[in-house]
PDB file of C-alpha atoms and ligand atoms in Angstrom:
ATOM      1  CA  MET A   1      14.038  11.782 -11.881  1.00  0.00           C
ATOM      2  CA  TYR A   2      16.740  13.355  -9.641  1.00  0.00           C
ATOM      3  CA  GLU A   3      14.352  13.216  -6.665  1.00  0.00           C
ATOM      4  CA  LEU A   4      14.277   9.411  -6.941  1.00  0.00           C
ATOM      5  CA  HIS A   5      17.915   8.839  -7.855  1.00  0.00           C
ATOM      6  CA  PRO A   6      19.218   5.681  -6.073  1.00  0.00           C
ATOM      7  CA  GLY A   7      22.366   7.457  -4.798  1.00  0.00           C
ATOM      8  CA  ARG A   8      20.228  10.142  -3.223  1.00  0.00           C
ATOM      9  CA  ILE A   9      17.808   7.556  -1.803  1.00  0.00           C
ATOM     10  CA  ARG A  10      20.618   5.494  -0.229  1.00  0.00           C
ATOM     11  CA  LYS A  11      22.055   8.593   1.491  1.00  0.00           C
ATOM     12  CA  GLN A  12      18.723   9.377   3.158  1.00  0.00           C
ATOM     13  CA  LEU A  13      17.911   5.805   4.226  1.00  0.00           C
ATOM     14  CA  HIS A  14      18.383   4.440   7.752  1.00  0.00           C
ATOM     15  CA  THR A  15      17.634   0.821   6.829  1.00  0.00           C
ATOM     16  CA  SER A  16      19.962  -2.199   6.927  1.00  0.00           C
ATOM     17  CA  TYR A  17      18.716  -3.856   3.755  1.00  0.00           C
ATOM     18  CA  PHE A  18      15.423  -2.419   2.440  1.00  0.00           C
ATOM     19  CA  GLY A  19      16.454  -0.145  -0.426  1.00  0.00           C
ATOM     20  CA  SER A  20      20.176  -0.863  -0.128  1.00  0.00           C
ATOM     21  CA  ILE A  21      19.875  -2.204  -3.668  1.00  0.00           C
ATOM     22  CA  ALA A  22      17.644   0.377  -5.378  1.00  0.00           C
ATOM     23  CA  ILE A  23      17.067   0.311  -9.140  1.00  0.00           C
ATOM     24  CA  LEU A  24      15.439   3.285 -10.845  1.00  0.00           C
ATOM     25  CA  PHE A  25      13.794   3.138 -14.278  1.00  0.00           C
ATOM     26  CA  GLU A  26      12.581   6.069 -16.282  1.00  0.00           C
ATOM     27  CA  SER A  27       9.829   3.796 -17.567  1.00  0.00           C
ATOM     28  CA  VAL A  28       8.992   0.127 -17.052  1.00  0.00           C
ATOM     29  CA  ASP A  29       5.983  -2.118 -17.694  1.00  0.00           C
ATOM     30  CA  SER A  30       5.280  -2.528 -13.958  1.00  0.00           C
ATOM     31  CA  THR A  31       7.655  -2.264 -10.997  1.00  0.00           C
ATOM     32  CA  ASN A  32       6.013  -5.424  -9.604  1.00  0.00           C
ATOM     33  CA  SER A  33       6.803  -7.315 -12.833  1.00  0.00           C
ATOM     34  CA  SER A  34      10.344  -5.977 -12.910  1.00  0.00           C
ATOM     35  CA  ALA A  35      10.957  -6.862  -9.246  1.00  0.00           C
ATOM     36  CA  THR A  36       9.515 -10.346  -9.886  1.00  0.00           C
ATOM     37  CA  ARG A  37      11.998 -10.875 -12.726  1.00  0.00           C
ATOM     38  CA  LEU A  38      14.865  -9.748 -10.464  1.00  0.00           C
ATOM     39  CA  ALA A  39      13.660 -11.958  -7.590  1.00  0.00           C
ATOM     40  CA  SER A  40      13.621 -14.990  -9.906  1.00  0.00           C
ATOM     41  CA  GLU A  41      17.234 -14.169 -10.849  1.00  0.00           C
ATOM     42  CA  GLY A  42      18.162 -14.249  -7.146  1.00  0.00           C
ATOM     43  CA  PHE A  43      18.211 -10.571  -6.144  1.00  0.00           C
ATOM     44  CA  PRO A  44      18.095 -10.387  -2.339  1.00  0.00           C
ATOM     45  CA  GLU A  45      15.384  -9.363   0.071  1.00  0.00           C
ATOM     46  CA  GLY A  46      15.030  -5.603   0.259  1.00  0.00           C
ATOM     47  CA  THR A  47      15.883  -4.945  -3.397  1.00  0.00           C
ATOM     48  CA  THR A  48      13.676  -2.028  -4.386  1.00  0.00           C
ATOM     49  CA  VAL A  49      12.570  -1.196  -7.928  1.00  0.00           C
ATOM     50  CA  ILE A  50      11.407   2.365  -8.550  1.00  0.00           C
ATOM     51  CA  SER A  51      10.037   3.829 -11.760  1.00  0.00           C
ATOM     52  CA  CYS A  52       8.934   7.276 -12.895  1.00  0.00           C
ATOM     53  CA  GLU A  53       6.434   5.708 -15.274  1.00  0.00           C
ATOM     54  CA  GLN A  54       4.676   2.377 -15.813  1.00  0.00           C
ATOM     55  CA  SER A  55       3.239   1.313 -19.168  1.00  0.00           C
ATOM     56  CA  ASN A  56       1.260  -1.514 -17.575  1.00  0.00           C
ATOM     57  CA  GLY A  57       0.861  -0.622 -13.884  1.00  0.00           C
ATOM     58  CA  ARG A  58      -1.453  -3.092 -12.166  1.00  0.00           C
ATOM     59  CA  GLY A  59      -3.895  -2.796  -9.315  1.00  0.00           C
ATOM     60  CA  ARG A  60      -5.781  -5.535  -7.518  1.00  0.00           C
ATOM     61  CA  LYS A  61      -8.113  -7.777  -9.540  1.00  0.00           C
ATOM     62  CA  GLY A  62      -6.382  -6.948 -12.820  1.00  0.00           C
ATOM     63  CA  ARG A  63      -7.318  -3.262 -12.630  1.00  0.00           C
ATOM     64  CA  LYS A  64      -5.052  -0.655 -14.236  1.00  0.00           C
ATOM     65  CA  TRP A  65      -3.073   1.644 -11.963  1.00  0.00           C
ATOM     66  CA  PHE A  66      -3.131   5.285 -13.037  1.00  0.00           C
ATOM     67  CA  SER A  67       0.105   7.270 -12.591  1.00  0.00           C
ATOM     68  CA  THR A  68       1.903  10.360 -13.846  1.00  0.00           C
ATOM     69  CA  SER A  69       5.654  10.521 -14.399  1.00  0.00           C
ATOM     70  CA  LYS A  70       6.144  13.674 -12.348  1.00  0.00           C
ATOM     71  CA  GLY A  71       3.594  13.109  -9.621  1.00  0.00           C
ATOM     72  CA  SER A  72       3.434   9.422  -8.685  1.00  0.00           C
ATOM     73  CA  LEU A  73       5.622   7.377  -6.399  1.00  0.00           C
ATOM     74  CA  LEU A  74       5.836   3.833  -7.839  1.00  0.00           C
ATOM     75  CA  PHE A  75       7.989   1.154  -6.254  1.00  0.00           C
ATOM     76  CA  SER A  76       8.168  -2.562  -5.451  1.00  0.00           C
ATOM     77  CA  ILE A  77      10.215  -4.407  -2.850  1.00  0.00           C
ATOM     78  CA  ILE A  78      11.438  -8.016  -3.018  1.00  0.00           C
ATOM     79  CA  VAL A  79      10.770  -9.947   0.196  1.00  0.00           C
ATOM     80  CA  ARG A  80      11.705 -13.500   1.083  1.00  0.00           C
ATOM     81  CA  PRO A  81       9.502 -14.024   4.132  1.00  0.00           C
ATOM     82  CA  LYS A  82       9.991 -16.801   6.669  1.00  0.00           C
ATOM     83  CA  ARG A  83       6.204 -17.114   7.025  1.00  0.00           C
ATOM     84  CA  GLY A  84       3.278 -17.063   4.549  1.00  0.00           C
ATOM     85  CA  GLY A  85       2.613 -13.627   3.096  1.00  0.00           C
ATOM     86  CA  GLY A  86      -0.689 -13.066   4.990  1.00  0.00           C
ATOM     87  CA  GLY A  87      -0.916  -9.506   6.239  1.00  0.00           C
ATOM     88  CA  LEU A  88       2.040  -8.200   4.242  1.00  0.00           C
ATOM     89  CA  THR A  89      -0.189  -5.886   2.201  1.00  0.00           C
ATOM     90  CA  LEU A  90      -1.664  -4.358   5.343  1.00  0.00           C
ATOM     91  CA  LEU A  91       1.772  -4.152   6.940  1.00  0.00           C
ATOM     92  CA  LEU A  92       3.019  -2.031   4.037  1.00  0.00           C
ATOM     93  CA  ALA A  93      -0.191   0.057   4.020  1.00  0.00           C
ATOM     94  CA  TYR A  94       0.312   0.706   7.736  1.00  0.00           C
ATOM     95  CA  SER A  95       4.013   1.529   7.186  1.00  0.00           C
ATOM     96  CA  VAL A  96       3.053   4.000   4.440  1.00  0.00           C
ATOM     97  CA  ALA A  97       0.432   5.632   6.669  1.00  0.00           C
ATOM     98  CA  GLU A  98       2.877   5.994   9.572  1.00  0.00           C
ATOM     99  CA  ALA A  99       5.639   7.299   7.309  1.00  0.00           C
ATOM    100  CA  LEU A 100       3.280   9.913   5.882  1.00  0.00           C
ATOM    101  CA  ASP A 101       2.675  11.301   9.383  1.00  0.00           C
ATOM    102  CA  ASP A 102       6.014  13.135   9.006  1.00  0.00           C
ATOM    103  CA  PHE A 103       4.632  14.928   5.943  1.00  0.00           C
ATOM    104  CA  ILE A 104       0.880  15.267   6.421  1.00  0.00           C
ATOM    105  CA  SER A 105      -1.778  14.273   8.953  1.00  0.00           C
ATOM    106  CA  GLY A 106      -4.971  12.311   8.409  1.00  0.00           C
ATOM    107  CA  CYS A 107      -3.798   9.259   6.469  1.00  0.00           C
ATOM    108  CA  VAL A 108      -6.013   6.207   6.995  1.00  0.00           C
ATOM    109  CA  ILE A 109      -6.029   2.633   5.710  1.00  0.00           C
ATOM    110  CA  LYS A 110      -8.931   1.074   3.852  1.00  0.00           C
ATOM    111  CA  TRP A 111      -8.919  -2.720   4.033  1.00  0.00           C
ATOM    112  CA  PRO A 112      -7.321  -4.549   2.402  1.00  0.00           C
ATOM    113  CA  ASN A 113      -4.737  -2.387   0.647  1.00  0.00           C
ATOM    114  CA  ASP A 114      -5.675   1.240   0.221  1.00  0.00           C
ATOM    115  CA  ILE A 115      -4.255   4.518   1.450  1.00  0.00           C
ATOM    116  CA  TYR A 116      -6.983   7.099   1.990  1.00  0.00           C
ATOM    117  CA  PHE A 117      -7.503  10.694   3.085  1.00  0.00           C
ATOM    118  CA  GLY A 118     -11.122  11.186   4.083  1.00  0.00           C
ATOM    119  CA  ARG A 119     -13.158   9.197   1.571  1.00  0.00           C
ATOM    120  CA  ARG A 120     -10.655   9.509  -1.280  1.00  0.00           C
ATOM    121  CA  LYS A 121      -7.966   7.109  -2.371  1.00  0.00           C
ATOM    122  CA  ALA A 122      -4.361   8.347  -2.499  1.00  0.00           C
ATOM    123  CA  GLY A 123      -2.550   5.042  -2.954  1.00  0.00           C
ATOM    124  CA  GLY A 124      -2.704   1.285  -3.106  1.00  0.00           C
ATOM    125  CA  ILE A 125      -0.568  -1.763  -2.399  1.00  0.00           C
ATOM    126  CA  LEU A 126      -0.248  -4.927  -4.479  1.00  0.00           C
ATOM    127  CA  ALA A 127       1.516  -8.029  -3.156  1.00  0.00           C
ATOM    128  CA  GLU A 128       2.262 -10.874  -5.559  1.00  0.00           C
ATOM    129  CA  GLY A 129       4.274 -13.968  -4.872  1.00  0.00           C
ATOM    130  CA  THR A 130       5.227 -17.538  -5.488  1.00  0.00           C
ATOM    131  CA  SER A 131       6.961 -19.878  -3.093  1.00  0.00           C
ATOM    132  CA  GLY A 132      10.237 -18.490  -1.841  1.00  0.00           C
ATOM    133  CA  TYR A 133       9.673 -14.834  -2.538  1.00  0.00           C
ATOM    134  CA  ALA A 134       7.053 -12.147  -2.888  1.00  0.00           C
ATOM    135  CA  VAL A 135       7.009  -8.718  -4.393  1.00  0.00           C
ATOM    136  CA  ILE A 136       5.128  -5.957  -2.690  1.00  0.00           C
ATOM    137  CA  GLY A 137       4.459  -2.803  -4.660  1.00  0.00           C
ATOM    138  CA  ALA A 138       2.966   0.540  -3.805  1.00  0.00           C
ATOM    139  CA  GLY A 139       1.608   3.354  -5.910  1.00  0.00           C
ATOM    140  CA  LEU A 140       1.094   6.701  -4.211  1.00  0.00           C
ATOM    141  CA  ASN A 141      -0.377   9.877  -5.684  1.00  0.00           C
ATOM    142  CA  VAL A 142       2.084  12.498  -4.456  1.00  0.00           C
ATOM    143  CA  ASN A 143       2.238  15.599  -6.664  1.00  0.00           C
ATOM    144  CA  ILE A 144      -0.931  15.325  -8.761  1.00  0.00           C
ATOM    145  CA  ASP A 145      -3.536  18.077  -8.786  1.00  0.00           C
ATOM    146  CA  ARG A 146      -7.267  17.630  -9.296  1.00  0.00           C
ATOM    147  CA  GLU A 147      -7.018  18.288 -13.050  1.00  0.00           C
ATOM    148  CA  GLY A 148      -4.250  15.692 -13.282  1.00  0.00           C
ATOM    149  CA  PHE A 149      -6.654  12.765 -12.740  1.00  0.00           C
ATOM    150  CA  PRO A 150      -8.769  11.297 -15.549  1.00  0.00           C
ATOM    151  CA  ALA A 151     -12.508  12.013 -15.279  1.00  0.00           C
ATOM    152  CA  GLU A 152     -13.379   8.549 -13.908  1.00  0.00           C
ATOM    153  CA  LEU A 153     -10.930   8.972 -10.992  1.00  0.00           C
ATOM    154  CA  ALA A 154     -11.313  12.695 -10.289  1.00  0.00           C
ATOM    155  CA  GLY A 155     -14.224  12.237  -7.861  1.00  0.00           C
ATOM    156  CA  ILE A 156     -12.723   9.365  -5.882  1.00  0.00           C
ATOM    157  CA  SER A 157      -8.966  10.062  -5.869  1.00  0.00           C
ATOM    158  CA  THR A 158      -6.729  12.444  -4.033  1.00  0.00           C
ATOM    159  CA  SER A 159      -3.022  13.133  -3.652  1.00  0.00           C
ATOM    160  CA  ILE A 160      -0.615  14.270  -0.965  1.00  0.00           C
ATOM    161  CA  GLU A 161      -0.316  17.601  -2.763  1.00  0.00           C
ATOM    162  CA  MET A 162      -4.086  18.083  -2.876  1.00  0.00           C
ATOM    163  CA  GLU A 163      -4.400  17.239   0.822  1.00  0.00           C
ATOM    164  CA  SER A 164      -1.443  19.282   2.076  1.00  0.00           C
ATOM    165  CA  GLY A 165      -1.529  22.158  -0.401  1.00  0.00           C
ATOM    166  CA  LYS A 166       2.129  21.706  -1.318  1.00  0.00           C
ATOM    167  CA  ALA A 167       4.383  19.605  -3.531  1.00  0.00           C
ATOM    168  CA  MET A 168       6.517  17.038  -1.712  1.00  0.00           C
ATOM    169  CA  ASP A 169       9.839  15.282  -2.351  1.00  0.00           C
ATOM    170  CA  ARG A 170       8.950  11.764  -3.547  1.00  0.00           C
ATOM    171  CA  GLY A 171      12.414  10.476  -2.633  1.00  0.00           C
ATOM    172  CA  ALA A 172      12.040  11.640   0.964  1.00  0.00           C
ATOM    173  CA  ILE A 173       8.627   9.954   1.168  1.00  0.00           C
ATOM    174  CA  LEU A 174      10.042   6.704  -0.256  1.00  0.00           C
ATOM    175  CA  CYS A 175      12.874   6.701   2.323  1.00  0.00           C
ATOM    176  CA  ALA A 176      10.439   7.313   5.178  1.00  0.00           C
ATOM    177  CA  ILE A 177       8.316   4.377   3.929  1.00  0.00           C
ATOM    178  CA  LEU A 178      11.290   2.003   3.612  1.00  0.00           C
ATOM    179  CA  ASP A 179      12.521   2.979   7.120  1.00  0.00           C
ATOM    180  CA  SER A 180       9.051   2.440   8.534  1.00  0.00           C
ATOM    181  CA  PHE A 181       8.515  -0.889   6.728  1.00  0.00           C
ATOM    182  CA  GLU A 182      11.882  -2.381   7.703  1.00  0.00           C
ATOM    183  CA  GLY A 183      11.242  -1.421  11.336  1.00  0.00           C
ATOM    184  CA  LYS A 184       8.108  -3.585  11.353  1.00  0.00           C
ATOM    185  CA  TYR A 185       8.989  -6.388   8.948  1.00  0.00           C
ATOM    186  CA  GLY A 186      11.147  -8.396  11.406  1.00  0.00           C
ATOM    187  CA  LEU A 187       8.422  -8.523  14.037  1.00  0.00           C
ATOM    188  CA  TRP A 188       5.789  -9.331  11.404  1.00  0.00           C
ATOM    189  CA  SER A 189       7.980 -12.273  10.243  1.00  0.00           C
ATOM    190  CA  GLU A 190       7.732 -13.738  13.749  1.00  0.00           C
ATOM    191  CA  ARG A 191       4.228 -12.815  14.852  1.00  0.00           C
ATOM    192  CA  GLY A 192       2.186 -11.600  11.889  1.00  0.00           C
ATOM    193  CA  LEU A 193       0.071  -8.501  12.385  1.00  0.00           C
ATOM    194  CA  ALA A 194      -0.681  -9.214  16.071  1.00  0.00           C
ATOM    195  CA  PRO A 195       1.865  -6.681  17.472  1.00  0.00           C
ATOM    196  CA  PHE A 196       0.466  -3.951  15.191  1.00  0.00           C
ATOM    197  CA  ARG A 197      -3.234  -4.751  15.299  1.00  0.00           C
ATOM    198  CA  GLU A 198      -4.302  -1.999  17.722  1.00  0.00           C
ATOM    199  CA  ARG A 199      -2.428   0.712  15.864  1.00  0.00           C
ATOM    200  CA  ILE A 200      -3.644  -0.511  12.468  1.00  0.00           C
ATOM    201  CA  LEU A 201      -7.244  -0.496  13.685  1.00  0.00           C
ATOM    202  CA  GLU A 202      -6.886   3.084  14.982  1.00  0.00           C
ATOM    203  CA  ARG A 203      -6.333   4.087  11.362  1.00  0.00           C
ATOM    204  CA  MET A 204      -8.779   1.699   9.736  1.00  0.00           C
ATOM    205  CA  LEU A 205     -11.605   3.204   7.728  1.00  0.00           C
ATOM    206  CA  TYR A 206     -15.126   1.851   8.516  1.00  0.00           C
ATOM    207  CA  ILE A 207     -14.087  -0.079  11.635  1.00  0.00           C
ATOM    208  CA  ASP A 208     -17.184  -0.870  13.781  1.00  0.00           C
ATOM    209  CA  LYS A 209     -19.444   0.179  10.892  1.00  0.00           C
ATOM    210  CA  GLU A 210     -21.951  -1.888   8.930  1.00  0.00           C
ATOM    211  CA  VAL A 211     -20.167  -2.803   5.707  1.00  0.00           C
ATOM    212  CA  ILE A 212     -20.462  -4.892   2.539  1.00  0.00           C
ATOM    213  CA  ILE A 213     -17.609  -7.004   1.149  1.00  0.00           C
ATOM    214  CA  GLU A 214     -17.973  -7.921  -2.517  1.00  0.00           C
ATOM    215  CA  ASP A 215     -15.693 -10.627  -3.789  1.00  0.00           C
ATOM    216  CA  ASN A 216     -16.020 -12.388  -7.157  1.00  0.00           C
ATOM    217  CA  GLY A 217     -19.730 -11.623  -7.384  1.00  0.00           C
ATOM    218  CA  SER A 218     -20.621 -12.688  -3.823  1.00  0.00           C
ATOM    219  CA  LYS A 219     -21.664 -10.175  -1.173  1.00  0.00           C
ATOM    220  CA  THR A 220     -21.170 -10.497   2.583  1.00  0.00           C
ATOM    221  CA  GLU A 221     -22.641  -7.965   4.988  1.00  0.00           C
ATOM    222  CA  GLY A 222     -22.083  -7.252   8.651  1.00  0.00           C
ATOM    223  CA  ARG A 223     -20.270  -5.169  11.241  1.00  0.00           C
ATOM    224  CA  PHE A 224     -16.526  -4.708  10.653  1.00  0.00           C
ATOM    225  CA  LEU A 225     -15.053  -6.049  13.915  1.00  0.00           C
ATOM    226  CA  GLY A 226     -11.320  -6.196  13.256  1.00  0.00           C
ATOM    227  CA  ILE A 227      -8.536  -8.082  11.485  1.00  0.00           C
ATOM    228  CA  THR A 228      -6.742 -11.376  12.099  1.00  0.00           C
ATOM    229  CA  ASP A 229      -2.954 -11.799  12.456  1.00  0.00           C
ATOM    230  CA  GLU A 230      -2.915 -12.677   8.738  1.00  0.00           C
ATOM    231  CA  GLY A 231      -4.875  -9.596   7.680  1.00  0.00           C
ATOM    232  CA  TYR A 232      -8.301 -11.216   7.143  1.00  0.00           C
ATOM    233  CA  LEU A 233     -11.268  -8.951   7.843  1.00  0.00           C
ATOM    234  CA  LEU A 234     -13.519 -10.120  10.698  1.00  0.00           C
ATOM    235  CA  LEU A 235     -17.203  -9.537  10.163  1.00  0.00           C
ATOM    236  CA  ASP A 236     -20.122  -9.957  12.549  1.00  0.00           C
ATOM    237  CA  SER A 237     -22.729 -11.123  10.020  1.00  0.00           C
ATOM    238  CA  SER A 238     -26.279 -12.436  10.448  1.00  0.00           C
ATOM    239  CA  ASP A 239     -24.781 -15.974  10.025  1.00  0.00           C
ATOM    240  CA  GLY A 240     -22.223 -15.385  12.801  1.00  0.00           C
ATOM    241  CA  LEU A 241     -18.539 -14.468  12.738  1.00  0.00           C
ATOM    242  CA  LYS A 242     -16.995 -14.523   9.256  1.00  0.00           C
ATOM    243  CA  SER A 243     -13.458 -13.858   8.081  1.00  0.00           C
ATOM    244  CA  CYS A 244     -12.902 -12.411   4.616  1.00  0.00           C
ATOM    245  CA  TYR A 245      -9.637 -12.898   2.792  1.00  0.00           C
ATOM    246  CA  SER A 246     -10.161 -10.423  -0.032  1.00  0.00           C
ATOM    247  CA  GLY A 247     -12.810  -8.212  -1.596  1.00  0.00           C
ATOM    248  CA  ASP A 248     -14.003  -4.672  -2.083  1.00  0.00           C
ATOM    249  CA  LEU A 249     -15.196  -2.980   1.077  1.00  0.00           C
ATOM    250  CA  THR A 250     -17.988  -0.400   1.090  1.00  0.00           C
ATOM    251  CA  LEU A 251     -20.281   1.083   3.721  1.00  0.00           C
ATOM    252  CA  ARG A 252     -23.768  -0.399   3.902  1.00  0.00           C
ATOM    253  CA  SER A 253     -25.351   3.013   4.426  1.00  0.00           C
ATOM    254  CA  LYS A 254     -24.083   5.811   2.185  1.00  0.00           C
ATOM    255  CA  ASP A 255     -25.137   8.390   4.883  1.00  0.00           C
ATOM    256  CA  GLU A 256     -22.271   7.587   7.261  1.00  0.00           C
TER     257      GLU A 256
HETATM  258  C1  BTN B 301      -4.603  -1.232  -5.904  1.00  0.00           C
HETATM  259  O1  BTN B 301      -5.018  -0.244  -5.311  1.00  0.00           O
HETATM  260  O2  BTN B 301      -5.366  -1.990  -6.522  1.00  0.00           O
HETATM  261  C2  BTN B 301      -3.129  -1.568  -5.844  1.00  0.00           C
HETATM  262  C3  BTN B 301      -2.330  -0.618  -6.690  1.00  0.00           C
HETATM  263  C4  BTN B 301      -0.853  -0.953  -6.682  1.00  0.00           C
HETATM  264  C5  BTN B 301      -0.096  -0.116  -7.698  1.00  0.00           C
HETATM  265  C6  BTN B 301       1.393  -0.294  -7.565  1.00  0.00           C
HETATM  266  S1  BTN B 301       2.273   0.897  -8.515  1.00  0.00           S
HETATM  267  C7  BTN B 301       3.766   0.062  -8.221  1.00  0.00           C
HETATM  268  C8  BTN B 301       3.463  -1.418  -8.307  1.00  0.00           C
HETATM  269  N1  BTN B 301       3.544  -1.861  -9.679  1.00  0.00           N
HETATM  270  C9  BTN B 301       2.367  -2.235 -10.172  1.00  0.00           C
HETATM  271  O3  BTN B 301       2.156  -2.633 -11.340  1.00  0.00           O
HETATM  272  N2  BTN B 301       1.430  -2.123  -9.226  1.00  0.00           N
HETATM  273  C10 BTN B 301       1.970  -1.637  -7.970  1.00  0.00           C
END
């Protein structure tokens, strides 16, 4: 808990407003839900909700988000963007990946919202919003060892500790992420992902590969060409160029 204490976080931050109001819970239903409640009460942009535990942590498509109280980093930020929220999920994923460079190498992004090392997931981002504000939350497996994951996740998940061989300070990682995100957010508000596209694609898993996107029961296949300013995935399919807004991305051939 001390690691994530708001006073300690504020001292380490270099931001102007992201994290300047930081609220830490020992346990909450979901930091995204809590931040949404605060946003509806008028809390300002940059307010950051952190929790050691979540009783109802959510992933995309209503999935549950697994976490441990000592090993996960769980937080959500209130944003009040001047443009539509397109690309915000990828912007935070990219900010997380860049921030992690100070701690560990090899972090990549899996469209649309995942943090990966190799072929294993170490974190995910969930943006939720209504008009006027959005909440963008991240869950990162920091100090969890292989035995710490439930059987169904053990083969597909990883953590910073498993990848680096050492335990890390979750507060320091959170500060690095908030610094990185604030540094990009202003430019994103004006120009979307365009200024970051090249650097995002350098870290993008499966770029230029033959992939499948599954979304609500429909499958689209083709070569993963890139992303739009709003974070859509561009696919060269047999029916021509397609842009995909959401979905689960997998490789067409399991050999690659
Ligand atoms: C995903 O991979 O599907 C997204 C996972 C997002 C999990 C984080 S944990 C903090 C925040 N609160 C939630 O309930 N979800 C996000």
